[in-house]
GROMACS .gro file of C-alpha atoms in nm:
model
  409
    1MET     CA    1  -3.294  -0.559  -0.780
    2GLN     CA    2  -3.659  -0.634  -0.823
    3ALA     CA    3  -3.854  -0.445  -0.560
    4ASN     CA    4  -4.063  -0.746  -0.465
    5GLY     CA    5  -3.749  -0.954  -0.416
    6ILE     CA    6  -3.588  -0.731  -0.154
    7ASP     CA    7  -3.610  -0.847   0.207
    8GLU     CA    8  -3.620  -0.608   0.503
    9ARG     CA    9  -3.246  -0.622   0.564
   10THR     CA   10  -3.152  -0.555   0.202
   11ASN     CA   11  -3.408  -0.280   0.172
   12LEU     CA   12  -3.264  -0.102   0.476
   13ILE     CA   13  -2.909  -0.132   0.339
   14VAL     CA   14  -3.017   0.007   0.002
   15GLU     CA   15  -3.193   0.295   0.175
   16GLU     CA   16  -2.885   0.377   0.383
   17TYR     CA   17  -2.662   0.373   0.075
   18SER     CA   18  -2.896   0.604  -0.115
   19THR     CA   19  -2.909   0.842   0.183
   20SER     CA   20  -2.542   0.860   0.278
   21GLY     CA   21  -2.373   0.758  -0.047
   22ARG     CA   22  -2.172   0.486   0.127
   23LEU     CA   23  -2.222   0.150   0.295
   24ASP     CA   24  -1.986   0.101   0.584
   25ASN     CA   25  -1.909  -0.223   0.762
   26ILE     CA   26  -2.085  -0.110   1.080
   27THR     CA   27  -2.409  -0.096   0.885
   28GLN     CA   28  -2.349  -0.438   0.730
   29VAL     CA   29  -2.279  -0.609   1.061
   30MET     CA   30  -2.559  -0.428   1.243
   31SER     CA   31  -2.800  -0.517   0.964
   32LEU     CA   32  -2.809  -0.869   1.108
   33HIS     CA   33  -3.057  -0.700   1.344
   34THR     CA   34  -3.261  -0.483   1.111
   35GLN     CA   35  -3.497  -0.339   1.370
   36TYR     CA   36  -3.211  -0.212   1.581
   37LEU     CA   37  -3.017  -0.086   1.279
   38GLU     CA   38  -3.315   0.121   1.167
   39SER     CA   39  -3.343   0.283   1.510
   40PHE     CA   40  -2.965   0.333   1.532
   41LEU     CA   41  -2.940   0.500   1.190
   42ARG     CA   42  -3.235   0.726   1.262
   43SER     CA   43  -3.084   0.858   1.586
   44GLN     CA   44  -2.732   0.889   1.444
   45PHE     CA   45  -2.859   1.077   1.137
   46TYR     CA   46  -3.043   1.319   1.364
   47MET     CA   47  -2.734   1.380   1.582
   48LEU     CA   48  -2.502   1.439   1.288
   49ARG     CA   49  -2.710   1.598   1.012
   50MET     CA   50  -3.040   1.745   1.128
   51ASP     CA   51  -3.101   2.083   1.288
   52GLY     CA   52  -2.946   2.105   1.632
   53PRO     CA   53  -2.752   2.329   1.870
   54LEU     CA   54  -2.405   2.247   1.727
   55PRO     CA   55  -2.262   2.331   1.383
   56LEU     CA   56  -2.190   2.030   1.162
   57PRO     CA   57  -1.806   2.043   1.181
   58TYR     CA   58  -1.825   2.051   1.563
   59ARG     CA   59  -2.037   1.736   1.563
   60HIS     CA   60  -1.783   1.538   1.363
   61TYR     CA   61  -1.487   1.669   1.560
   62ILE     CA   62  -1.657   1.568   1.886
   63ALA     CA   63  -1.710   1.221   1.735
   64ILE     CA   64  -1.336   1.210   1.661
   65MET     CA   65  -1.250   1.312   2.018
   66ALA     CA   66  -1.481   1.043   2.159
   67ALA     CA   67  -1.350   0.765   1.932
   68ALA     CA   68  -0.991   0.861   2.015
   69ARG     CA   69  -1.045   0.786   2.385
   70HIS     CA   70  -1.080   0.419   2.285
   71GLN     CA   71  -0.816   0.438   2.009
   72CYS     CA   72  -1.077   0.357   1.743
   73SER     CA   73  -0.902   0.456   1.420
   74TYR     CA   74  -1.193   0.322   1.215
   75LEU     CA   75  -1.434   0.583   1.352
   76ILE     CA   76  -1.169   0.856   1.362
   77ASN     CA   77  -1.093   0.819   0.992
   78MET     CA   78  -1.461   0.807   0.905
   79HIS     CA   79  -1.529   1.137   1.080
   80VAL     CA   80  -1.213   1.308   0.965
   81ASP     CA   81  -1.357   1.276   0.613
   82GLU     CA   82  -1.699   1.399   0.727
   83PHE     CA   83  -1.544   1.687   0.921
   84LEU     CA   84  -1.372   1.815   0.608
   85LYS     CA   85  -1.678   1.760   0.388
   86THR     CA   86  -1.893   1.972   0.620
   87GLY     CA   87  -1.651   2.265   0.609
   88GLY     CA   88  -1.427   2.185   0.904
   89ILE     CA   89  -1.094   2.370   0.931
   90ALA     CA   90  -0.819   2.130   0.824
   91GLU     CA   91  -0.573   2.272   1.078
   92TRP     CA   92  -0.785   2.132   1.363
   93LEU     CA   93  -0.687   1.783   1.248
   94ASN     CA   94  -0.329   1.853   1.355
   95GLY     CA   95  -0.432   1.806   1.717
   96VAL     CA   96  -0.632   1.944   2.009
   97GLU     CA   97  -0.388   2.232   2.053
   98TYR     CA   98  -0.521   2.373   1.724
   99ILE     CA   99  -0.892   2.368   1.812
  100PRO     CA  100  -1.102   2.644   1.974
  101GLN     CA  101  -1.081   2.666   2.354
  102ARG     CA  102  -1.446   2.572   2.400
  103LEU     CA  103  -1.383   2.239   2.226
  104LYS     CA  104  -1.069   2.188   2.436
  105ASN     CA  105  -1.285   2.235   2.743
  106LEU     CA  106  -1.465   1.909   2.655
  107ASN     CA  107  -1.150   1.704   2.712
  108GLU     CA  108  -1.214   1.645   3.082
  109ILE     CA  109  -1.574   1.530   3.050
  110ASN     CA  110  -1.480   1.324   2.743
  111LYS     CA  111  -1.223   1.118   2.932
  112LEU     CA  112  -1.446   1.076   3.238
  113LEU     CA  113  -1.749   0.967   3.035
  114ALA     CA  114  -1.534   0.720   2.841
  115HIS     CA  115  -1.353   0.558   3.133
  116ARG     CA  116  -1.482   0.653   3.480
  117PRO     CA  117  -1.824   0.818   3.454
  118TRP     CA  118  -1.887   0.785   3.831
  119LEU     CA  119  -1.631   1.065   3.885
  120ILE     CA  120  -1.841   1.327   3.702
  121THR     CA  121  -1.988   1.591   3.935
  122LYS     CA  122  -2.211   1.894   3.895
  123GLU     CA  123  -1.895   2.108   3.910
  124HIS     CA  124  -1.782   1.964   3.576
  125ILE     CA  125  -2.105   2.085   3.419
  126GLN     CA  126  -2.095   2.424   3.592
  127LYS     CA  127  -1.741   2.482   3.467
  128LEU     CA  128  -1.849   2.423   3.106
  129VAL     CA  129  -2.157   2.646   3.113
  130LYS     CA  130  -2.024   2.930   3.326
  131THR     CA  131  -2.046   3.280   3.174
  132GLY     CA  132  -1.762   3.364   2.934
  133GLU     CA  133  -1.666   3.371   2.571
  134ASN     CA  134  -1.584   2.998   2.568
  135ASN     CA  135  -1.888   2.876   2.760
  136TRP     CA  136  -2.135   2.616   2.638
  137SER     CA  137  -2.509   2.667   2.646
  138LEU     CA  138  -2.704   2.381   2.805
  139PRO     CA  139  -2.855   2.270   2.469
  140GLU     CA  140  -2.508   2.269   2.309
  141LEU     CA  141  -2.365   2.070   2.598
  142VAL     CA  142  -2.644   1.812   2.586
  143HIS     CA  143  -2.583   1.768   2.212
  144ALA     CA  144  -2.208   1.728   2.277
  145VAL     CA  145  -2.257   1.477   2.561
  146VAL     CA  146  -2.501   1.270   2.353
  147LEU     CA  147  -2.239   1.255   2.075
  148LEU     CA  148  -1.960   1.162   2.316
  149ALA     CA  149  -2.160   0.881   2.475
  150HIS     CA  150  -2.279   0.756   2.135
  151TYR     CA  151  -1.926   0.724   1.997
  152HIS     CA  152  -1.777   0.577   2.313
  153ALA     CA  153  -2.037   0.301   2.283
  154LEU     CA  154  -1.994   0.265   1.909
  155ALA     CA  155  -1.618   0.216   1.953
  156SER     CA  156  -1.700  -0.080   2.178
  157PHE     CA  157  -1.923  -0.225   1.907
  158VAL     CA  158  -1.653  -0.180   1.641
  159PHE     CA  159  -1.385  -0.358   1.846
  160GLY     CA  160  -1.625  -0.613   1.993
  161SER     CA  161  -1.745  -0.714   1.647
  162GLY     CA  162  -1.400  -0.701   1.486
  163ILE     CA  163  -1.501  -0.448   1.223
  164ASN     CA  164  -1.232  -0.347   0.975
  165PRO     CA  165  -1.209  -0.045   0.743
  166GLU     CA  166  -1.367  -0.087   0.399
  167ARG     CA  167  -1.041  -0.128   0.208
  168ASP     CA  168  -0.979  -0.250  -0.143
  169PRO     CA  169  -0.616  -0.248  -0.264
  170ASP     CA  170  -0.736  -0.232  -0.625
  171ALA     CA  171  -0.928   0.088  -0.568
  172SER     CA  172  -0.745   0.412  -0.642
  173ASN     CA  173  -0.837   0.570  -0.311
  174GLY     CA  174  -0.782   0.249  -0.115
  175VAL     CA  175  -1.128   0.256   0.036
  176ARG     CA  176  -1.420   0.052  -0.090
  177LEU     CA  177  -1.655  -0.206   0.052
  178ILE     CA  178  -1.538  -0.566   0.061
  179ALA     CA  179  -1.801  -0.829   0.130
  180VAL     CA  180  -1.772  -1.206   0.150
  181ASN     CA  181  -2.091  -1.402   0.097
  182ASN     CA  182  -2.293  -1.095   0.201
  183PHE     CA  183  -2.099  -1.071   0.526
  184CYS     CA  184  -1.857  -0.795   0.613
  185VAL     CA  185  -1.486  -0.861   0.659
  186CYS     CA  186  -1.425  -0.873   1.034
  187ASP     CA  187  -1.115  -0.983   1.227
  188LEU     CA  188  -1.309  -1.138   1.510
  189ALA     CA  189  -1.603  -1.291   1.335
  190ASN     CA  190  -1.584  -1.343   0.962
  191ASP     CA  191  -1.548  -1.700   0.845
  192ASN     CA  192  -1.726  -1.653   0.509
  193ASN     CA  193  -2.043  -1.766   0.678
  194ILE     CA  194  -2.263  -1.635   0.953
  195GLU     CA  195  -2.231  -1.962   1.143
  196ASN     CA  196  -1.945  -1.990   1.391
  197ALA     CA  197  -1.634  -2.148   1.237
  198SER     CA  198  -1.518  -2.302   1.564
  199LEU     CA  199  -1.801  -2.557   1.541
  200ARG     CA  200  -1.663  -2.706   1.223
  201SER     CA  201  -1.308  -2.754   1.350
  202SER     CA  202  -1.375  -3.104   1.483
  203SER     CA  203  -1.651  -3.336   1.592
  204PHE     CA  204  -1.515  -3.311   1.946
  205GLY     CA  205  -1.556  -2.932   1.935
  206MET     CA  206  -1.915  -2.976   1.823
  207VAL     CA  207  -2.000  -3.211   2.110
  208ASP     CA  208  -1.820  -2.992   2.363
  209SER     CA  209  -1.997  -2.671   2.259
  210LEU     CA  210  -2.332  -2.849   2.241
  211SER     CA  211  -2.291  -2.968   2.599
  212GLU     CA  212  -2.207  -2.611   2.708
  213LEU     CA  213  -2.526  -2.486   2.545
  214GLU     CA  214  -2.740  -2.755   2.707
  215ALA     CA  215  -2.582  -2.681   3.045
  216LEU     CA  216  -2.660  -2.310   3.009
  217MET     CA  217  -3.022  -2.377   2.921
  218GLU     CA  218  -3.052  -2.616   3.215
  219ARG     CA  219  -2.917  -2.349   3.452
  220MET     CA  220  -3.173  -2.102   3.316
  221LYS     CA  221  -3.456  -2.347   3.386
  222ARG     CA  222  -3.328  -2.419   3.736
  223LEU     CA  223  -3.293  -2.050   3.822
  224GLN     CA  224  -3.644  -1.981   3.696
  225LYS     CA  225  -3.781  -2.259   3.916
  226ASP     CA  226  -3.584  -2.138   4.219
  227ARG     CA  227  -3.713  -1.785   4.160
  228GLU     CA  228  -4.072  -1.912   4.153
  229ASP     CA  229  -4.025  -2.131   4.461
  230GLU     CA  230  -3.852  -1.876   4.684
  231GLU     CA  231  -3.773  -1.510   4.623
  232ALA     CA  232  -3.447  -1.374   4.762
  233THR     CA  233  -3.473  -1.111   5.035
  234GLN     CA  234  -3.357  -0.753   4.977
  235GLU     CA  235  -3.064  -0.813   5.212
  236GLU     CA  236  -2.957  -1.123   5.019
  237MET     CA  237  -2.975  -0.936   4.686
  238THR     CA  238  -2.766  -0.650   4.828
  239THR     CA  239  -2.502  -0.896   4.951
  240ARG     CA  240  -2.492  -1.074   4.615
  241PHE     CA  241  -2.446  -0.744   4.431
  242GLU     CA  242  -2.152  -0.648   4.652
  243GLN     CA  243  -2.003  -0.993   4.600
  244GLU     CA  244  -2.039  -0.968   4.221
  245LYS     CA  245  -1.890  -0.619   4.223
  246LYS     CA  246  -1.583  -0.746   4.410
  247GLU     CA  247  -1.554  -1.055   4.190
  248SER     CA  248  -1.544  -0.835   3.880
  249LEU     CA  249  -1.196  -0.733   4.002
  250LEU     CA  250  -1.082  -1.088   3.940
  251VAL     CA  251  -1.191  -1.081   3.575
  252VAL     CA  252  -0.853  -0.983   3.432
  253THR     CA  253  -0.803  -0.940   3.059
  254GLY     CA  254  -0.423  -0.908   3.059
  255ALA     CA  255  -0.145  -0.666   3.145
  256PHE     CA  256  -0.154  -0.355   2.931
  257ASP     CA  257   0.011  -0.099   3.155
  258ASP     CA  258   0.272  -0.009   2.896
  259GLU     CA  259   0.048   0.007   2.592
  260MET     CA  260   0.120   0.298   2.361
  261VAL     CA  261  -0.132   0.524   2.192
  262SER     CA  262  -0.040   0.604   1.831
  263MET     CA  263   0.033   0.962   1.734
  264ASP     CA  264  -0.259   0.959   1.487
  265VAL     CA  265  -0.495   0.892   1.779
  266SER     CA  266  -0.327   1.076   2.067
  267ARG     CA  267  -0.336   1.410   1.885
  268TYR     CA  268  -0.713   1.423   1.943
  269ILE     CA  269  -0.707   1.372   2.322
  270GLU     CA  270  -0.542   1.496   2.637
  271ASP     CA  271  -0.409   1.263   2.908
  272PRO     CA  272  -0.393   0.950   2.687
  273GLY     CA  273  -0.282   0.741   2.984
  274PHE     CA  274  -0.612   0.795   3.164
  275GLY     CA  275  -0.831   0.484   3.140
  276TYR     CA  276  -1.078   0.258   3.317
  277LYS     CA  277  -0.999   0.158   3.675
  278ASP     CA  278  -1.209  -0.104   3.850
  279PHE     CA  279  -1.497   0.068   4.024
  280ALA     CA  280  -1.460  -0.163   4.321
  281ARG     CA  281  -1.097  -0.107   4.421
  282ARG     CA  282  -0.912  -0.374   4.615
  283GLY     CA  283  -0.885  -0.295   4.982
  284GLU     CA  284  -1.185  -0.060   5.002
  285GLU     CA  285  -1.422  -0.147   5.283
  286HIS     CA  286  -1.719   0.067   5.183
  287LEU     CA  287  -1.759   0.064   4.809
  288PRO     CA  288  -1.988   0.338   4.675
  289THR     CA  289  -2.291   0.222   4.479
  290PHE     CA  290  -2.528   0.408   4.249
  291ARG     CA  291  -2.884   0.281   4.285
  292ALA     CA  292  -3.043   0.286   3.940
  293GLN     CA  293  -3.382   0.366   4.092
  294ASP     CA  294  -3.252   0.698   4.232
  295TYR     CA  295  -3.206   0.847   3.886
  296THR     CA  296  -3.361   0.679   3.585
  297TRP     CA  297  -3.374   0.751   3.215
  298GLU     CA  298  -3.752   0.715   3.212
  299ASN     CA  299  -3.824   0.952   3.502
  300HIS     CA  300  -3.540   1.201   3.477
  301GLY     CA  301  -3.305   1.168   3.180
  302PHE     CA  302  -3.561   1.157   2.899
  303SER     CA  303  -3.741   1.479   2.992
  304LEU     CA  304  -3.418   1.671   3.054
  305VAL     CA  305  -3.254   1.568   2.727
  306ASN     CA  306  -3.568   1.618   2.520
  307ARG     CA  307  -3.628   1.964   2.665
  308LEU     CA  308  -3.277   2.087   2.582
  309TYR     CA  309  -3.224   1.903   2.250
  310SER     CA  310  -3.562   1.866   2.085
  311ASP     CA  311  -3.669   1.514   1.978
  312ILE     CA  312  -3.340   1.340   2.058
  313GLY     CA  313  -3.501   1.201   2.373
  314HIS     CA  314  -3.765   1.019   2.170
  315LEU     CA  315  -3.503   0.875   1.933
  316LEU     CA  316  -3.276   0.759   2.215
  317ASP     CA  317  -3.569   0.614   2.407
  318GLU     CA  318  -3.673   0.412   2.103
  319LYS     CA  319  -3.316   0.283   2.060
  320PHE     CA  320  -3.278   0.194   2.428
  321ARG     CA  321  -3.609   0.007   2.437
  322MET     CA  322  -3.525  -0.173   2.115
  323VAL     CA  323  -3.190  -0.307   2.235
  324TYR     CA  324  -3.320  -0.387   2.585
  325ASN     CA  325  -3.602  -0.604   2.450
  326LEU     CA  326  -3.436  -0.742   2.136
  327THR     CA  327  -3.479  -1.117   2.108
  328TYR     CA  328  -3.574  -1.376   1.849
  329ASN     CA  329  -3.649  -1.633   2.121
  330THR     CA  330  -3.366  -1.852   1.996
  331MET     CA  331  -3.043  -1.986   2.143
  332ALA     CA  332  -2.825  -2.134   1.869
  333THR     CA  333  -3.029  -2.423   1.728
  334HIS     CA  334  -3.305  -2.399   1.990
  335GLU     CA  335  -3.622  -2.205   1.917
  336ASP     CA  336  -3.906  -2.071   2.132
  337VAL     CA  337  -3.667  -1.994   2.418
  338ASP     CA  338  -3.738  -1.719   2.669
  339THR     CA  339  -3.402  -1.540   2.674
  340THR     CA  340  -3.507  -1.268   2.920
  341MET     CA  341  -3.305  -1.407   3.211
  342LEU     CA  342  -2.983  -1.431   3.008
  343ARG     CA  343  -3.024  -1.085   2.855
  344ARG     CA  344  -3.086  -0.927   3.197
  345ALA     CA  345  -2.773  -1.095   3.336
  346LEU     CA  346  -2.563  -0.945   3.054
  347PHE     CA  347  -2.723  -0.602   3.093
  348ASN     CA  348  -2.681  -0.590   3.470
  349TYR     CA  349  -2.326  -0.727   3.465
  350VAL     CA  350  -2.213  -0.435   3.249
  351HIS     CA  351  -2.374  -0.187   3.488
  352CYS     CA  352  -2.227  -0.367   3.788
  353MET     CA  353  -1.875  -0.289   3.663
  354TYR     CA  354  -1.965   0.079   3.684
  355GLY     CA  355  -2.110   0.046   4.033
  356ILE     CA  356  -2.475   0.065   3.923
  357ARG     CA  357  -2.715  -0.157   4.113
  358TYR     CA  358  -3.077  -0.256   4.043
  359ASP     CA  359  -3.259  -0.321   4.371
  360ASP     CA  360  -3.499  -0.571   4.215
  361TYR     CA  361  -3.233  -0.795   4.058
  362ASP     CA  362  -3.069  -1.103   4.211
  363TYR     CA  363  -2.701  -1.075   4.111
  364GLY     CA  364  -2.648  -1.438   4.202
  365GLU     CA  365  -2.787  -1.511   3.854
  366VAL     CA  366  -2.490  -1.340   3.689
  367ASN     CA  367  -2.243  -1.600   3.814
  368GLN     CA  368  -2.483  -1.880   3.726
  369LEU     CA  369  -2.539  -1.769   3.365
  370LEU     CA  370  -2.220  -1.596   3.250
  371GLU     CA  371  -1.917  -1.818   3.211
  372ARG     CA  372  -1.577  -1.671   3.288
  373SER     CA  373  -1.467  -1.643   2.924
  374LEU     CA  374  -1.784  -1.446   2.846
  375LYS     CA  375  -1.718  -1.217   3.142
  376VAL     CA  376  -1.366  -1.149   3.016
  377TYR     CA  377  -1.501  -1.056   2.673
  378ILE     CA  378  -1.776  -0.833   2.814
  379LYS     CA  379  -1.544  -0.654   3.057
  380THR     CA  380  -1.290  -0.591   2.781
  381VAL     CA  381  -1.545  -0.463   2.529
  382THR     CA  382  -1.708  -0.245   2.794
  383CYS     CA  383  -1.408  -0.103   2.977
  384TYR     CA  384  -1.116  -0.110   2.731
  385PRO     CA  385  -1.249  -0.224   2.392
  386GLU     CA  386  -0.919  -0.159   2.212
  387ARG     CA  387  -0.777  -0.467   2.388
  388THR     CA  388  -1.036  -0.708   2.245
  389THR     CA  389  -0.884  -1.012   2.073
  390LYS     CA  390  -1.015  -1.283   1.845
  391ARG     CA  391  -0.933  -1.541   2.110
  392MET     CA  392  -1.169  -1.369   2.354
  393TYR     CA  393  -1.447  -1.369   2.097
  394ASP     CA  394  -1.396  -1.733   2.003
  395SER     CA  395  -1.381  -1.857   2.362
  396TYR     CA  396  -1.747  -1.812   2.458
  397TRP     CA  397  -2.084  -1.930   2.323
  398ARG     CA  398  -1.918  -2.149   2.063
  399GLN     CA  399  -2.250  -2.296   1.949
  400PHE     CA  400  -2.412  -1.958   1.888
  401LYS     CA  401  -2.443  -1.772   1.558
  402HIS     CA  402  -2.242  -1.455   1.506
  403SER     CA  403  -2.564  -1.254   1.497
  404GLU     CA  404  -2.638  -1.377   1.851
  405LYS     CA  405  -2.286  -1.302   1.975
  406TYR     CA  406  -2.295  -0.949   1.830
  407CYS     CA  407  -2.583  -0.873   2.066
  408THR     CA  408  -2.335  -0.893   2.354
  409ALA     CA  409  -2.119  -0.627   2.185
   0.00000   0.00000   0.00000
């Protein structure tokens, strides 16, 4: 390529390939948002390869354990290779019964972080760092928890974006990048074009999805006007949060009680049947709520993490701010749109399912802005991403580009 002919996205992809020696499909899909990809790669590189409390093989094995909680074979296979390349003991890949006891001790916090983080208590931490030959130092534990959380979230992105392994049947090792019109092969999204295929199915589909888009934008305008005319009281916002929390119980994605976890995945975890349960249980009168203002990343988390695992706090803070504020001020074919209201509704709906409440947010906006099919997709990707289907992905925001829909994942 001629240097002056390379755009920002291509330049970032070339840089990643020259650094890691591979170009995975996660990078290709995420490169639709180059600013976020750059921040993501920087933080992930630091966690996995730079100086830190944990030895390299431990880092990749912890990534495997985290991905296995969501049955993400794509990430498991990726880090099995990296684990061996960094000197990991091959026997550990036979299952968790073959790993050191101190790694086994992460199983409990791994499953709670992945599925029901509100159950974690200070006793879980104390148990891991207590004096003994298998204890974890606080810096080591912070590094491990950052990795666990990172790969739980990344598994959601993989399933939510329909990312497939980089396979080529003509290649001797069966693994090589396949791209179609500069877009990665994805079960849920790829249609050989970054525009959404459902729009081209019929003229009726086009009109229908256009009317949905116009209706959404009209609701945004109306809510903005209502907010300016009359601000909801604190009591009203509390009531609307509790109502939204209870209504999230009704967002059902299907019956999966008897789903099986494959042997290739289950070997890396304990208690494979443990999964997400609705935070707001049916029949509970007083549902516990975590007020986000009581413990914040900015005031508490950042300083703690950065003190125990040098510089990771800065990298995570940059990534969090990037994704929280990411917008191109577009909605499908419309430009110069303030998308703040819609992005906040998505952000707060995810937190609502984990019982986290923002005192300054009116949760009545969630029901106004997020259609039911979008709620089903978000709840699935957030709580049990391995159940995500193409039908879920296709059912919402039919007028939007794939790059816009990936932001929800």
